[in-house]
XYZ file of C-alpha atoms in Angstrom:
694
model
C 138.179 60.984 50.185
C 138.346 64.410 48.528
C 141.416 64.976 46.370
C 142.273 68.060 48.430
C 142.357 66.005 51.634
C 144.558 63.444 49.909
C 146.976 66.226 48.959
C 147.090 67.451 52.554
C 147.753 63.901 53.727
C 150.649 63.552 51.264
C 152.119 66.788 52.606
C 151.820 65.532 56.174
C 153.719 62.397 55.166
C 156.571 64.575 53.868
C 155.763 64.628 50.163
C 156.353 68.312 49.421
C 156.256 67.768 45.679
C 152.483 68.127 45.997
C 153.041 71.858 46.644
C 154.154 72.372 43.021
C 150.913 70.955 41.669
C 148.496 72.397 44.234
C 148.998 76.177 44.297
C 146.360 76.745 46.967
C 148.169 74.307 49.261
C 151.486 76.007 48.583
C 150.052 79.349 49.694
C 148.581 77.845 52.878
C 151.782 75.954 53.740
C 154.633 78.268 52.690
C 153.858 81.164 55.006
C 154.995 82.978 58.115
C 151.503 84.341 58.667
C 149.170 83.215 61.453
C 146.161 85.333 60.587
C 143.404 83.688 62.571
C 140.558 84.894 64.727
C 141.826 84.707 68.315
C 138.298 84.325 69.688
C 138.464 80.518 69.799
C 142.176 80.332 70.740
C 143.045 79.273 74.288
C 146.801 79.880 74.107
C 148.765 81.899 71.540
C 151.852 79.785 72.146
C 149.886 76.648 71.234
C 148.952 77.957 67.800
C 150.603 75.574 65.352
C 152.854 76.450 62.451
C 149.995 76.273 59.955
C 146.747 77.168 61.770
C 144.988 78.371 58.601
C 145.853 75.157 56.784
C 144.585 73.178 59.770
C 141.309 75.087 59.700
C 140.978 74.581 55.944
C 141.535 70.868 56.431
C 138.733 70.776 59.012
C 136.337 72.495 56.589
C 137.194 69.916 53.933
C 136.708 67.077 56.397
C 133.198 68.333 57.153
C 132.506 68.574 53.428
C 133.871 65.072 52.845
C 131.204 63.503 55.032
C 128.244 65.592 53.824
C 125.555 63.806 51.805
C 125.201 66.249 48.898
C 125.451 65.923 45.131
C 128.871 65.299 43.582
C 128.586 68.500 41.523
C 127.996 70.582 44.645
C 130.755 68.801 46.535
C 133.264 69.571 43.755
C 132.272 73.237 43.691
C 132.547 73.555 47.461
C 135.871 71.748 47.536
C 137.378 74.456 45.334
C 135.705 77.191 47.373
C 137.130 75.868 50.640
C 140.594 75.279 49.127
C 140.925 78.912 48.076
C 138.880 80.859 50.637
C 141.677 81.284 53.187
C 144.744 81.750 50.954
C 144.886 85.541 51.462
C 145.683 84.907 55.124
C 148.877 83.099 54.126
C 151.548 83.109 51.409
C 155.278 83.793 51.621
C 156.560 87.294 52.281
C 157.412 87.868 48.614
C 154.059 86.557 47.435
C 152.202 88.824 49.849
C 154.224 91.788 48.657
C 153.189 90.942 45.114
C 149.542 90.643 46.114
C 149.693 94.037 47.791
C 151.212 95.570 44.634
C 148.275 94.188 42.674
C 145.922 95.922 45.096
C 144.423 92.863 46.743
C 142.819 93.916 50.067
C 144.598 91.322 52.231
C 142.987 92.685 55.409
C 139.589 91.532 54.063
C 140.495 87.932 53.496
C 137.464 86.736 51.530
C 137.710 89.549 48.939
C 141.466 89.131 48.547
C 141.181 85.334 48.297
C 138.592 85.721 45.545
C 141.011 87.959 43.603
C 143.832 85.445 44.085
C 141.608 82.623 42.848
C 140.591 84.675 39.801
C 144.225 85.466 39.046
C 145.127 81.770 39.134
C 142.251 80.862 36.802
C 143.370 83.378 34.183
C 146.733 81.620 34.016
C 145.060 78.392 32.840
C 144.509 77.411 29.216
C 141.149 78.743 28.177
C 140.114 75.350 26.812
C 140.538 73.831 30.291
C 138.316 76.367 32.006
C 134.648 76.150 32.987
C 133.608 79.792 33.221
C 130.246 79.057 34.787
C 131.798 76.972 37.543
C 134.536 79.577 38.042
C 131.934 82.325 38.452
C 130.122 80.310 41.116
C 133.335 79.494 42.987
C 134.600 83.078 42.743
C 131.348 84.482 44.118
C 131.191 81.955 46.939
C 134.779 82.815 47.929
C 133.959 86.522 47.688
C 131.042 86.089 50.104
C 132.750 83.379 52.194
C 131.711 83.584 55.839
C 129.303 86.493 55.382
C 126.261 84.550 56.564
C 127.856 84.015 59.962
C 129.129 87.573 60.074
C 125.683 88.914 59.205
C 124.237 86.916 62.114
C 126.910 88.432 64.373
C 126.019 91.940 63.201
C 129.359 92.535 61.488
C 128.218 92.846 57.879
C 125.096 94.082 56.147
C 122.773 91.732 54.291
C 123.403 93.611 51.048
C 126.926 92.147 50.963
C 125.377 88.753 50.177
C 123.280 90.005 47.252
C 125.855 88.876 44.621
C 124.793 85.331 45.489
C 121.220 85.957 44.352
C 122.206 86.339 40.686
C 122.606 82.593 40.223
C 118.943 82.027 41.053
C 117.726 85.146 39.221
C 119.561 84.022 36.069
C 118.215 80.477 36.570
C 121.688 78.965 36.800
C 120.485 77.169 39.933
C 117.044 76.351 41.176
C 116.301 77.957 44.552
C 116.333 74.575 46.283
C 119.642 73.526 44.683
C 121.341 76.787 45.571
C 119.921 76.552 49.091
C 121.548 73.118 49.476
C 124.868 74.453 48.171
C 124.943 77.536 50.390
C 123.741 75.688 53.481
C 126.445 73.029 53.064
C 129.146 75.670 52.601
C 128.191 77.448 55.817
C 128.046 74.186 57.726
C 131.629 73.481 56.641
C 132.787 76.978 57.587
C 131.119 77.134 60.989
C 131.384 73.537 62.158
C 135.143 73.645 61.454
C 135.382 76.498 63.935
C 133.301 74.695 66.546
C 130.656 71.962 66.316
C 128.951 73.565 69.322
C 128.809 76.906 67.509
C 127.204 75.242 64.468
C 124.589 73.606 66.652
C 123.915 76.927 68.347
C 123.316 78.990 65.189
C 122.217 76.363 62.634
C 118.627 77.573 62.752
C 119.654 81.175 62.089
C 121.923 80.074 59.246
C 119.010 78.159 57.699
C 116.831 81.290 57.739
C 119.473 83.532 56.178
C 120.434 80.993 53.502
C 116.785 80.530 52.547
C 116.352 84.303 52.273
C 119.273 84.482 49.862
C 118.314 81.391 47.868
C 114.632 82.152 47.496
C 115.080 85.883 46.967
C 113.096 86.889 50.022
C 113.049 90.558 50.932
C 115.258 91.081 53.997
C 115.653 94.436 55.695
C 118.961 95.305 57.282
C 119.145 94.991 61.033
C 118.124 98.228 62.775
C 121.022 100.031 64.434
C 120.224 98.879 67.982
C 119.721 95.252 66.964
C 122.987 95.232 65.064
C 124.709 96.667 68.118
C 123.135 94.013 70.300
C 124.463 91.303 67.993
C 127.925 92.854 68.049
C 127.798 92.773 71.867
C 126.578 89.173 72.108
C 129.665 87.943 73.990
C 129.591 90.872 76.424
C 125.865 90.380 77.041
C 126.461 86.676 77.644
C 129.001 87.675 80.312
C 126.426 89.881 82.015
C 126.350 93.243 80.266
C 122.947 94.876 80.825
C 122.669 95.982 77.223
C 119.096 97.287 77.258
C 119.654 99.525 80.265
C 123.044 100.798 79.115
C 121.948 101.478 75.539
C 119.019 103.506 76.823
C 121.337 105.626 78.960
C 123.961 106.083 76.250
C 121.478 107.078 73.565
C 119.751 109.671 75.725
C 121.578 112.198 73.530
C 119.982 111.775 70.070
C 123.148 113.126 68.486
C 125.016 109.938 69.424
C 122.508 107.617 67.771
C 122.260 109.836 64.714
C 126.008 109.839 64.138
C 126.633 106.173 64.881
C 123.592 104.748 63.072
C 124.543 106.518 59.828
C 128.117 105.249 60.107
C 126.980 101.690 60.792
C 124.513 101.875 57.908
C 127.428 102.490 55.528
C 130.020 100.050 56.842
C 130.886 96.407 57.317
C 133.146 95.317 60.160
C 135.505 92.466 60.939
C 136.805 91.062 64.250
C 134.653 93.468 66.262
C 133.764 91.103 69.073
C 137.265 89.621 69.262
C 138.750 93.086 69.734
C 136.116 95.013 71.691
C 134.142 92.583 73.866
C 136.317 93.319 76.922
C 135.475 97.015 76.750
C 132.282 98.412 78.236
C 129.454 99.507 75.964
C 130.286 103.150 76.705
C 133.927 102.556 75.763
C 132.701 100.735 72.639
C 130.724 103.845 71.650
C 133.660 106.128 72.325
C 135.981 104.037 70.167
C 133.568 104.318 67.236
C 133.081 108.050 67.757
C 136.866 108.421 67.772
C 137.038 106.329 64.603
C 134.549 108.611 62.861
C 136.639 111.643 63.855
C 139.969 110.041 62.954
C 139.091 108.536 59.556
C 137.682 109.675 56.265
C 134.276 108.537 57.480
C 132.551 109.610 54.262
C 134.514 107.040 52.248
C 135.037 104.195 54.757
C 133.068 101.071 53.866
C 135.109 98.234 55.417
C 136.631 98.288 58.893
C 138.809 95.570 60.354
C 139.645 95.453 64.043
C 142.163 92.668 63.466
C 145.122 94.962 64.349
C 143.536 95.810 67.708
C 142.632 92.157 68.340
C 146.298 91.214 67.920
C 147.516 94.247 69.872
C 145.401 93.467 72.916
C 146.187 89.783 73.377
C 149.206 87.918 74.632
C 149.961 84.785 76.589
C 150.054 84.960 80.378
C 151.142 81.683 81.946
C 150.600 79.934 78.588
C 147.004 81.108 78.380
C 145.658 83.741 76.008
C 144.902 86.859 78.026
C 143.908 90.424 77.423
C 146.947 92.660 77.827
C 145.639 94.558 80.831
C 148.533 97.011 80.791
C 147.424 98.212 77.366
C 143.733 97.909 78.164
C 144.040 100.026 81.328
C 145.876 102.763 79.427
C 143.163 102.760 76.745
C 140.432 102.814 79.421
C 142.056 105.794 81.130
C 142.276 107.602 77.779
C 138.613 106.933 76.980
C 137.518 107.964 80.478
C 138.943 111.447 79.815
C 136.811 111.816 76.680
C 133.249 112.960 77.215
C 130.517 112.120 74.719
C 129.877 115.842 74.327
C 133.472 116.519 73.325
C 133.590 113.507 71.016
C 130.534 114.814 69.206
C 131.294 118.512 69.043
C 134.620 119.736 70.443
C 138.391 119.424 70.377
C 139.871 116.553 72.365
C 142.642 116.685 74.967
C 146.032 115.254 74.054
C 147.167 112.039 75.676
C 150.883 111.369 76.018
C 150.516 107.603 76.293
C 148.063 106.485 73.608
C 145.914 107.494 70.643
C 143.554 105.768 68.214
C 145.340 104.511 65.102
C 143.480 104.273 61.785
C 145.341 102.375 59.072
C 144.296 103.059 55.466
C 144.643 99.886 53.383
C 143.697 101.420 50.040
C 144.192 104.757 48.336
C 140.460 105.496 48.328
C 140.339 104.938 52.116
C 137.372 102.616 51.819
C 139.148 99.919 53.837
C 140.729 100.788 57.187
C 142.212 98.922 60.099
C 141.778 100.063 63.698
C 144.094 99.807 66.685
C 145.612 101.975 69.397
C 149.113 103.383 69.137
C 151.181 103.733 72.299
C 154.070 106.115 72.860
C 157.529 104.643 72.329
C 158.260 104.943 76.040
C 154.887 103.392 76.843
C 155.524 100.449 74.495
C 158.883 99.788 76.135
C 157.436 100.009 79.634
C 154.540 97.706 78.742
C 156.977 95.245 77.212
C 159.094 95.470 80.349
C 156.058 94.833 82.568
C 155.164 91.735 80.561
C 158.648 90.331 80.921
C 159.132 91.487 84.513
C 155.989 89.747 85.750
C 157.668 86.453 84.871
C 160.468 87.004 87.370
C 160.317 88.060 91.041
C 163.456 90.205 90.824
C 161.501 92.975 89.121
C 158.588 93.275 91.525
C 159.555 96.671 92.869
C 159.876 98.025 89.330
C 156.411 96.717 88.463
C 154.958 98.386 91.561
C 156.427 101.736 90.479
C 155.126 101.274 86.947
C 151.638 100.555 88.255
C 151.719 103.970 89.864
C 153.257 105.636 86.791
C 150.463 104.428 84.518
C 147.808 104.937 87.189
C 146.680 101.325 86.936
C 145.549 101.215 90.543
C 142.949 103.855 89.814
C 140.503 102.340 92.301
C 143.109 101.403 94.918
C 142.493 97.674 94.466
C 143.255 97.117 90.758
C 145.388 93.969 90.631
C 145.846 93.514 86.870
C 146.694 89.900 86.050
C 145.917 88.854 89.624
C 142.539 90.587 89.552
C 140.413 87.578 88.606
C 142.273 85.395 91.101
C 141.708 88.047 93.747
C 137.973 88.241 93.100
C 137.787 84.452 93.155
C 139.675 84.328 96.455
C 137.268 86.877 97.888
C 134.643 84.158 97.392
C 136.694 81.537 99.209
C 136.602 80.747 102.941
C 132.911 80.119 102.583
C 132.502 78.785 106.108
C 133.236 82.110 107.786
C 130.992 83.896 105.293
C 128.156 81.576 106.235
C 128.837 82.509 109.850
C 128.494 86.171 108.911
C 125.113 85.417 107.361
C 124.002 83.751 110.606
C 124.454 87.043 112.451
C 122.868 89.300 109.805
C 119.532 90.837 110.833
C 116.863 93.169 109.496
C 115.407 94.244 106.192
C 118.372 96.155 104.721
C 121.868 94.692 104.625
C 125.018 96.329 103.316
C 128.175 94.428 102.296
C 131.204 96.724 102.153
C 133.721 95.589 99.520
C 131.693 92.645 98.178
C 134.495 91.280 95.955
C 133.172 88.471 93.780
C 129.640 88.636 95.238
C 129.549 85.319 97.107
C 128.386 86.933 100.338
C 125.703 88.901 98.468
C 124.418 85.590 97.119
C 124.430 83.993 100.570
C 122.602 86.909 102.160
C 119.966 86.887 99.406
C 119.420 83.164 99.790
C 119.134 83.286 103.592
C 117.139 86.538 103.673
C 115.084 86.515 100.438
C 112.867 89.440 101.489
C 115.738 91.700 102.574
C 117.181 94.522 100.487
C 120.801 93.393 99.930
C 123.287 96.036 98.783
C 126.976 95.803 97.931
C 129.102 98.947 97.934
C 132.635 99.151 96.566
C 134.970 102.006 95.706
C 136.518 100.076 92.804
C 134.736 100.592 89.473
C 136.203 97.360 88.071
C 134.699 95.357 90.956
C 131.320 97.080 90.570
C 131.364 96.419 86.813
C 132.058 92.706 87.336
C 129.298 92.450 89.936
C 126.816 94.173 87.633
C 127.632 91.583 84.966
C 127.231 88.758 87.479
C 123.883 90.159 88.605
C 122.618 90.371 85.025
C 124.050 86.995 84.021
C 122.731 85.088 87.042
C 119.560 87.154 87.533
C 120.402 88.117 91.118
C 118.140 90.445 93.108
C 120.803 92.221 95.156
C 122.062 95.678 94.195
C 125.570 97.085 93.884
C 126.726 100.689 93.914
C 130.076 102.414 93.614
C 130.687 104.443 96.721
C 132.909 105.376 99.630
C 132.528 103.426 102.870
C 133.922 106.415 104.773
C 130.825 108.411 103.855
C 127.959 105.922 103.788
C 125.372 108.577 104.585
C 125.814 110.017 101.085
C 124.728 106.688 99.592
C 122.309 105.049 102.030
C 121.355 107.857 104.418
C 121.280 107.958 108.232
C 119.671 105.194 110.300
C 118.628 103.289 107.189
C 120.536 99.990 107.390
C 120.056 97.004 109.700
C 123.288 95.090 109.046
C 126.620 96.398 107.763
C 129.345 93.883 106.955
C 133.104 94.425 106.686
C 134.415 91.087 105.423
C 138.210 91.262 104.935
C 137.961 94.850 103.726
C 138.968 97.089 106.654
C 142.631 96.085 106.324
C 142.544 97.074 102.634
C 141.057 100.458 103.473
C 143.745 100.823 106.149
C 146.455 99.904 103.631
C 145.361 101.817 100.531
C 143.350 104.878 101.510
C 145.377 108.000 102.359
C 143.556 109.400 105.402
C 144.590 112.763 106.803
C 147.586 112.653 104.497
C 148.905 109.152 105.082
C 148.181 105.492 104.440
C 148.312 102.832 107.179
C 146.446 105.177 109.454
C 144.179 103.489 112.031
C 141.947 106.567 111.909
C 140.623 105.336 108.545
C 139.278 102.246 110.340
C 137.720 104.440 112.996
C 136.109 106.644 110.311
C 134.698 103.547 108.571
C 133.187 102.404 111.880
C 131.801 105.875 112.603
C 130.292 106.180 109.099
C 128.644 102.763 109.331
C 127.328 103.403 112.829
C 125.664 106.600 111.609
C 123.990 104.653 108.786
C 122.851 101.908 111.183
C 119.319 101.602 112.498
C 118.765 101.202 116.256
C 119.254 97.506 117.161
C 121.227 97.066 113.927
C 124.554 95.270 113.696
C 128.040 95.855 112.339
C 129.796 92.568 111.533
C 133.570 92.554 111.086
C 135.790 89.764 109.878
C 139.392 90.884 109.386
C 143.001 90.587 110.474
C 144.118 90.765 114.110
C 147.447 91.325 115.822
C 148.698 89.406 118.860
C 149.363 90.551 122.410
C 151.801 91.218 123.865
C 153.312 92.845 120.793
C 156.900 92.528 122.039
C 156.773 88.711 122.037
C 159.542 87.342 119.806
C 159.465 84.429 117.394
C 162.233 82.633 115.551
C 161.475 81.836 111.928
C 163.561 79.111 110.287
C 163.428 78.640 106.511
C 163.647 75.015 105.449
C 164.624 76.038 101.914
C 167.612 78.386 101.801
C 166.321 80.036 98.625
C 163.318 81.376 100.560
C 165.652 83.587 102.585
C 165.837 85.868 99.547
C 162.048 86.143 99.563
C 162.183 87.401 103.165
C 164.965 89.888 102.428
C 162.978 91.322 99.506
C 159.871 91.485 101.663
C 161.408 93.566 104.465
C 162.583 96.060 101.840
C 159.261 96.233 99.989
C 156.609 95.981 102.724
C 154.813 99.337 102.919
C 152.971 98.934 106.204
C 155.780 99.477 108.706
C 159.454 98.795 109.272
C 159.972 95.106 109.974
C 162.278 94.608 112.952
C 164.478 91.510 112.660
C 167.827 89.997 113.519
C 169.475 87.005 111.855
C 170.302 84.142 114.209
C 172.005 82.122 111.473
C 171.799 81.916 107.665
C 168.352 80.294 107.785
C 166.833 81.637 111.003
C 165.624 85.131 111.795
C 164.305 86.564 115.077
C 161.488 89.104 114.908
C 158.405 90.336 116.791
C 155.428 87.989 116.619
C 153.257 90.336 114.559
C 156.027 91.109 112.091
C 156.561 87.372 111.740
C 152.881 86.756 111.069
C 152.551 89.673 108.664
C 155.392 88.252 106.599
C 153.865 84.780 106.614
C 150.633 86.117 105.115
C 152.533 87.315 102.035
C 154.754 84.226 101.999
C 151.614 82.067 101.876
C 150.243 83.912 98.840
C 153.494 83.416 96.910
C 155.290 85.167 94.091
C 152.411 86.137 91.805
C 150.558 88.094 94.462
C 153.730 89.570 95.951
C 153.616 93.050 94.291
C 150.144 93.577 95.759
C 150.495 91.844 99.109
C 153.566 93.861 100.154
C 151.329 96.921 99.986
C 148.766 95.517 102.415
C 148.908 95.079 106.182
C 146.455 92.443 107.374
C 146.706 93.048 111.113
C 146.358 96.595 112.426
C 144.835 96.241 115.943
C 145.388 93.832 118.805
C 142.189 92.602 120.526
C 142.420 95.222 123.272
C 143.201 97.969 120.751
C 140.210 96.927 118.630
C 137.865 97.045 121.611
C 139.250 100.432 122.633
C 138.837 101.831 119.104
C 135.208 100.646 118.986
C 134.465 102.124 122.385
C 136.144 105.480 121.723
C 134.722 105.852 118.212
C 131.153 104.641 118.703
C 130.479 105.427 122.325
C 128.227 103.769 124.891
C 125.435 102.918 122.455
C 127.742 100.418 120.749
C 127.721 96.994 122.415
C 130.181 94.283 121.399
C 128.150 91.065 121.511
C 130.707 88.794 119.854
C 134.506 89.149 119.875
C 136.450 86.099 118.710
C 139.893 85.618 117.231
C 141.440 82.527 115.754
C 144.034 81.192 113.310
C 142.523 80.881 109.860
C 142.408 77.338 108.545
C 145.141 76.332 106.149
C 148.013 78.590 107.217
C 149.940 76.062 109.269
C 149.330 73.227 106.814
C 150.448 75.357 103.876
C 153.618 76.534 105.617
C 154.576 73.211 107.182
C 157.046 72.279 104.446
C 158.479 75.788 104.166
C 159.168 77.178 107.629
C 159.403 76.295 111.305
C 158.266 78.780 113.940
C 159.696 78.535 117.463
C 159.896 80.612 120.613
C 163.206 82.193 121.670
C 164.221 78.927 123.372
C 163.845 76.979 120.125
C 160.623 75.218 121.105
C 158.241 74.654 118.167
C 155.095 76.666 118.634
C 151.873 77.222 116.738
C 151.143 80.327 114.749
C 149.297 83.145 116.526
C 145.721 84.082 115.760
C 145.342 85.704 112.374
C 141.701 86.686 112.189
C 138.971 88.256 114.284
C 135.189 88.013 114.155
C 133.306 90.889 115.797
C 129.615 91.751 116.093
C 128.642 95.229 117.307
C 125.035 96.091 118.140
C 123.576 99.572 118.275
C 121.355 100.106 121.295
C 117.775 101.045 120.461
């Protein structure tokens, strides 16, 4: 076993005397720092006390089992021991390093300086200057092969390695073995899967360095593509978007020159959640906000840390901060970023941190107003406790988070996933779809688009949604899964502007009309049934003769005045009901307490509450703003008749209780009639097919 691994083992067994002898281990152990790349981290709270030491140990374990020469193994052991020390160290030590001018934000360069400083302290007779030079240079260039492959650094940063072959200190083959082994240790310690994935690329780069092959730097677009690898893997249509964004030659000219001069760190970890356009805007802002003529090293580590936090013990992007940044970037046009003054923003601005007096090394983040920071912090804490739901709802509106009406922040991914659930009824929708052109209004996670495409492979399938975040996710899904359907951002109340008149054979409203009813201010107010009528009118105008409108949505029960008694089996759930009647936006809930656990209320008010009660606490701030049922069966038929006229024929009109409600609520509530007799829940959902006479 390597001596370094033995030292780590002694430390684990409680022998801290080893820290006096092994300075590198002291730096890695005696630290409050947790400077690690969050890309591979699943939960911030699960990061151990010494994550950098743990990573270093893994690199040494890989080295320990490699079949390479003893001389190379000894060199690499020292390289791996010292390569991460700049990420650690006690507070006082780090202050001293900063005074000496070590660039701690660029860990490999700073670690090389720290190693060199420790070697100088040794007796000259005990030093091997040749070996020290090799170790120093390998620390200095530590990790650059992988970062070059990712597009973060330029190939020229690895040129110091070539001197050992040029000066014949190593044969090309020997140096190739050394450099290959080092990169295997570095990368495999991060992830064995990652090593397997990029081993071939590493081999090519290492050979180029070792054998002195001429390597040109990546062209600007290829480097960008490498920097966007994670986003592309998630479905970003890079080739299409880059073509659109670079239609102005001024953008490419400015960015390509800047990229040609700079190396970057933590780019993907910090920026992969932003769109390519937002990515461009951040760099154009950086050029404007920094001494771009002198900048040579850029670290996005501050932004990486700023944007991430734990939500339910899982590392998540801080969507409060991200939405504020997105809104700021949306107000900045490319034209203004290139040529003109920029508008002020009261909430946020780009922050460029100069780490050296020459301003060659800068860190990048976003700075929020003091009030904004406090409100964001409050939101993060408030989302953990149901008492603060009303405050969160107001803050959503203050920050403009719900910019597309349906933005659900931390619940957004769950919401899109749930839009794909209840697959049986969506298959039923597909059974009734007809014609060559089909339109899904509010396609959510895209499950229905997939079903329609599979069942009707020759049809033109289109999804239309008002929410840009939903459209963006669907575009990624389409690219990632190579789907043939299309998606557009548009308004279902004015379909003619997007698809024309008499152009569509099937139009589907799957659990979307109640959201339009709840969120869209129509003629000055929300919860206006006229918005449903306008949606029907707009779709009917877009419909071909003999085409169909298919609706699956909430339904109310008749007669409306029927009363139900709702008994809570858990007394603590009474508080949930009392909060609900205060917060529900759809209408005033009429109720009367029978006793401390039982409330009497109209059947539709009872059912509307139970919808939200079923979803639970996390969805509460959003669900209290939605009304699922808005028409009774007779009211729905009347609205269709009055809005669409005699050419609209209802061929199917069904209503039923959606599966799962009663089972889910069985342990929580009991529903009875006014005489105390247990009774089933009323119908929750309708399924309607309307045909347009030819």
